[in-house]
CSV table of C-alpha atoms in Angstrom, one decimal:
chain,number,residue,atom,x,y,z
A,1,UNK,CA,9.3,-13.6,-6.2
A,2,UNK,CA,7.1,-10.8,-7.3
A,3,UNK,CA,6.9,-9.4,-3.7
A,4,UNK,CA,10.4,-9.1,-3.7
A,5,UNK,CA,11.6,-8.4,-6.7
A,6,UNK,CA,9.0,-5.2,-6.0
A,7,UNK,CA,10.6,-4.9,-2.2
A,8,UNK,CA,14.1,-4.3,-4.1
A,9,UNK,CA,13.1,-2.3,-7.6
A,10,UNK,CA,10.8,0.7,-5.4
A,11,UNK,CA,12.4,0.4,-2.2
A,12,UNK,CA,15.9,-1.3,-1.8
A,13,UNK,CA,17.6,0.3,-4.6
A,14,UNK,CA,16.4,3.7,-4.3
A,15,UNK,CA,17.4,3.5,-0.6
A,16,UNK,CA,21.1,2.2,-1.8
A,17,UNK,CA,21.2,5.2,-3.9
A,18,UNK,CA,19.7,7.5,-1.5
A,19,UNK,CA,22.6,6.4,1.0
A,20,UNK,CA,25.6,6.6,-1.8
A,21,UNK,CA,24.7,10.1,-3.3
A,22,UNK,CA,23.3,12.0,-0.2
A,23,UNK,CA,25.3,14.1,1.8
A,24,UNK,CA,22.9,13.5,4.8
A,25,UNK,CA,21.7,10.5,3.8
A,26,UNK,CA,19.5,9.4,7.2
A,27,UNK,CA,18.1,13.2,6.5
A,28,UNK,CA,17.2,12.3,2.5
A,29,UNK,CA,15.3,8.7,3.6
A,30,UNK,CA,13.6,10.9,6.2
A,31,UNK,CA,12.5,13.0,3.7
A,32,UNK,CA,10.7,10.4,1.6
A,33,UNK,CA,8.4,9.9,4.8
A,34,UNK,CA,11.0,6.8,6.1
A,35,UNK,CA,10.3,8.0,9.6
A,36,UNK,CA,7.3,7.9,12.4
A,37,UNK,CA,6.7,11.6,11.5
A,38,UNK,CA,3.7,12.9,13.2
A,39,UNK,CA,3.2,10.0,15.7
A,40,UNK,CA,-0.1,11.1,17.6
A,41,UNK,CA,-1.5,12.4,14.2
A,42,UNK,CA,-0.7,9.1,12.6
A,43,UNK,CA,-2.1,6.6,15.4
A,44,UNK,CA,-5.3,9.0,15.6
A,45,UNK,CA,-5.9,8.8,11.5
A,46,UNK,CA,-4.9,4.7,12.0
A,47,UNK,CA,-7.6,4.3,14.9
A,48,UNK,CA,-10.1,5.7,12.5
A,49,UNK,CA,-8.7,4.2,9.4
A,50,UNK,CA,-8.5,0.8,9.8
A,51,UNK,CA,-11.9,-0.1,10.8
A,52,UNK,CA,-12.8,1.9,7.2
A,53,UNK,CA,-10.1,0.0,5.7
A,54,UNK,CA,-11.3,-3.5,6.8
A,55,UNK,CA,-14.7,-2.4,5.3
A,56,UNK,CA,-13.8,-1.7,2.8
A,57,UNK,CA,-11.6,-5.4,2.3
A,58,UNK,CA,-15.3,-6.7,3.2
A,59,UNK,CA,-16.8,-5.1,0.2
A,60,UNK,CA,-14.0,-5.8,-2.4
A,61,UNK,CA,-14.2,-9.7,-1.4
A,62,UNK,CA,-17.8,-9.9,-2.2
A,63,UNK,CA,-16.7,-8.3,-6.2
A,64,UNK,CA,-16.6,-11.3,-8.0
A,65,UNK,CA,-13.8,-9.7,-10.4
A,66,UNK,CA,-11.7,-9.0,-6.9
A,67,UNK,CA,-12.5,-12.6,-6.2
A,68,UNK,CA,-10.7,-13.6,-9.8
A,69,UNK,CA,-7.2,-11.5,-8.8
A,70,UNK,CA,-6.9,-12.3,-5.1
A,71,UNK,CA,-4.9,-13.5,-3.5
A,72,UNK,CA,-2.2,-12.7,-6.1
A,73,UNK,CA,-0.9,-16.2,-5.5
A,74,UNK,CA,-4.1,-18.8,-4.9
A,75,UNK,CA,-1.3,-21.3,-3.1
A,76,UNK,CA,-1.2,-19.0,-0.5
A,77,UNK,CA,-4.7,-20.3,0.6
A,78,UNK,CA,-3.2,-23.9,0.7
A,79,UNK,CA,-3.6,-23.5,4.7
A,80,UNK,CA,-3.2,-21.0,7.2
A,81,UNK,CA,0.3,-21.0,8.2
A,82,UNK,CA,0.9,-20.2,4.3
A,83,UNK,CA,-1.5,-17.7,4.1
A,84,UNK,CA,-0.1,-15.9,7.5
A,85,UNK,CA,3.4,-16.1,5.9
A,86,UNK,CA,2.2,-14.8,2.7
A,87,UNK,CA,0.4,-11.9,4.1
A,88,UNK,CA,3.6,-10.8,5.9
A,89,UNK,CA,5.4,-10.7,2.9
A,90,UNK,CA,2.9,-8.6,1.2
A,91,UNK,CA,2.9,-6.1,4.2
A,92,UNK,CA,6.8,-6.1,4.4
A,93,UNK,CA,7.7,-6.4,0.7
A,94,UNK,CA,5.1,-5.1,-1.1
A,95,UNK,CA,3.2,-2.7,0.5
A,96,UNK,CA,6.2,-0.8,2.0
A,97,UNK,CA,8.2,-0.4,-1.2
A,98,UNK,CA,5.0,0.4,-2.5
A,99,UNK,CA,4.5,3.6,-0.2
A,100,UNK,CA,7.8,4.1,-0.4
A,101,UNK,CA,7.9,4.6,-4.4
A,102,UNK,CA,4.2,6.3,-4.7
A,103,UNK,CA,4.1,8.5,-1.5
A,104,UNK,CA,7.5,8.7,-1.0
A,105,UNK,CA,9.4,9.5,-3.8
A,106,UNK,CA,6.4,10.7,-6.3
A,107,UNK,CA,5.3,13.0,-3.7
A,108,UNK,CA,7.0,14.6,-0.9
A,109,UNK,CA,10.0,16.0,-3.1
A,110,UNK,CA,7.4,17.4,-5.5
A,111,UNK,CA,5.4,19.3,-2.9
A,112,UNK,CA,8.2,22.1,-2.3
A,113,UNK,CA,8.7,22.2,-6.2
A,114,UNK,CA,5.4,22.2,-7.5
A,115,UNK,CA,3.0,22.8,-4.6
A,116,UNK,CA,0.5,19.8,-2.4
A,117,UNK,CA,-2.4,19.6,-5.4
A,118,UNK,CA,0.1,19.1,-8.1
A,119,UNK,CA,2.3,16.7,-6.1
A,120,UNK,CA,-1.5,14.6,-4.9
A,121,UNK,CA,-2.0,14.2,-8.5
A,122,UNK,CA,1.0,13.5,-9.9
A,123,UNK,CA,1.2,10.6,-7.4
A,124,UNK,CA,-2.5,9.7,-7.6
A,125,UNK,CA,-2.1,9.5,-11.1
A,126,UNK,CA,0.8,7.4,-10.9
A,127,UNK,CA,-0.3,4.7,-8.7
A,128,UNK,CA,-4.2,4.7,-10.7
A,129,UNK,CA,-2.6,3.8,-13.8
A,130,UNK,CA,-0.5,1.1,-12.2
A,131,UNK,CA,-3.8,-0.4,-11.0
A,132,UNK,CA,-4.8,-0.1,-14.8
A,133,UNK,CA,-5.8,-4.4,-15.4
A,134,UNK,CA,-7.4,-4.8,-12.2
A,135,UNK,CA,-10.9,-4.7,-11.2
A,136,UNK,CA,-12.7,-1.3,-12.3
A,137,UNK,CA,-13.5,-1.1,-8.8
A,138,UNK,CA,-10.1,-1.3,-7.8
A,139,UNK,CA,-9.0,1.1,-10.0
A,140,UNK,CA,-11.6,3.7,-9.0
A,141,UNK,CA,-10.6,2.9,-5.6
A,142,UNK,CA,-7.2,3.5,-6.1
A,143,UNK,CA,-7.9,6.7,-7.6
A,144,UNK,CA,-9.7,7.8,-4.3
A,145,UNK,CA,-7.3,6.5,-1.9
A,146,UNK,CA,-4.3,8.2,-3.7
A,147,UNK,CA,-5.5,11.4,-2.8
A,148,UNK,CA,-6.7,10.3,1.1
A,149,UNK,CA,-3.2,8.5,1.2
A,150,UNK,CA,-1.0,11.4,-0.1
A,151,UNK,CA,-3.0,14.1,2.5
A,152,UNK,CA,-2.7,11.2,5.2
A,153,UNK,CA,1.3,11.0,4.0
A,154,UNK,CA,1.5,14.7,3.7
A,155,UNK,CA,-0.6,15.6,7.8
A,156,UNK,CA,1.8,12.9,9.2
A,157,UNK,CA,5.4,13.6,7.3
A,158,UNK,CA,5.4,9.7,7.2
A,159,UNK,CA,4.7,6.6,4.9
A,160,UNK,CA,4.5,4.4,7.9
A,161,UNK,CA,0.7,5.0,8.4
A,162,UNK,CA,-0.4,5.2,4.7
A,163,UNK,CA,1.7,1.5,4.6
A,164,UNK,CA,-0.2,0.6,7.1
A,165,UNK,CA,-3.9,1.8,6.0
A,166,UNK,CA,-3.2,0.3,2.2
A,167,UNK,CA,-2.1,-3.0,3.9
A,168,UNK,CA,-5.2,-3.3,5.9
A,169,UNK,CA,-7.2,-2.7,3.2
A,170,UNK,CA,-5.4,-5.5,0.7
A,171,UNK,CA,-4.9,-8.0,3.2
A,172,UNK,CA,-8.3,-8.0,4.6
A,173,UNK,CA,-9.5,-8.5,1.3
A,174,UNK,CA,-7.3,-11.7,0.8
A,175,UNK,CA,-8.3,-13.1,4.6
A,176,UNK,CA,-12.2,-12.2,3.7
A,177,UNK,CA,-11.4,-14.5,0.3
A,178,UNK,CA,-9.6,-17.0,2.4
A,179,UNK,CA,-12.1,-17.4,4.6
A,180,UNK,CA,-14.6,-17.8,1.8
A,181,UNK,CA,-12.6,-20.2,0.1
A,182,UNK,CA,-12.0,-22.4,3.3
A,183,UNK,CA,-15.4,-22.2,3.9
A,184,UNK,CA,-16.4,-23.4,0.7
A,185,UNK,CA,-14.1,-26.5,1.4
């Protein structure tokens, strides 16, 4: 439930409204990075990012605070086909909308009115503080990848490869605790 009740508060109902008050409104979504943008820049900064993004999953499952809060839901480690399932709900529900609302929304349409640094830390800020109640690593970690992810959003005109990234990062975290857990059977 809390997957999609975040799937339709930062991505369904902003896209609704997006489609009823935009004159162009496949133009609008496009212009919150709903789009492939820059596909050979985005598969190039994926090729390198994911193996750094794994890595870092490694080292946040070995946090014994990260070990506390993850998986969000500890049923999801009841077996594997639960897990699988609730891993692509995370990736579809969660981590979308969640691009959607921080590099999206809080950033692209800022750029042209305030300029790129202001825009990266109006969004980085935004998404540090929601990580506020997590593990200090986390945060500091969310602090970091705001910026990397807004630049990554901003060289590739898209939140498809940030989604991407941020996912690989979360959910190799949880299948690094899975594992652990399953292990420790």
């Amino acid at each position: 439930l809390y997957f999609i009740s975040f799937f339709v508060l930062l991505l369904a109902i902003p896209c609704l409204i997006t489609v009823l008050a935009a004159s162009q409104p496949a133009a609008a979504l496009s212009s919150f990075g709903l789009t492939l943008g820059r596909t050979r820049r985005g598969l190039f900064i994926l090729a390198a990012g994911i193996p750094i993004a794994i890595i870092s999953g490694f080292i946040g499952s070995r946090d014994p605070e990260m070990q506390k809060l993850y998986p969000f839901s500890k049923k999801a480690c009841t077996n594997l086909a639960t897990f699988m399932l609730y891993e692509t709900s995370y990736l579809i529900l969660y981590y979308l909308a969640w691009e959607f609302a921080f590099r999206g929304l809080l950033f692209f349409p800022f750029i042209p009115a305030i300029g790129l640094l202001p825009a990266l830390a109006v969004q980085t800020i935004a998404s540090t503080l929601y990580h506020i109640g997590h593990p200090d690593s986390e945060v500091l970690a969310a602090f970091g990848a705001g910026f990397v992810f807004g630049l990554i959003a901003y060289a590739t005109h898209s939140i498809l490869y940030t989604t991407i990234l941020h996912a690989a990062a979360g959910i190799s975290t949880d299948t690094f605790l899975y594992f652990r857990t399953r292990s420790q059977a």
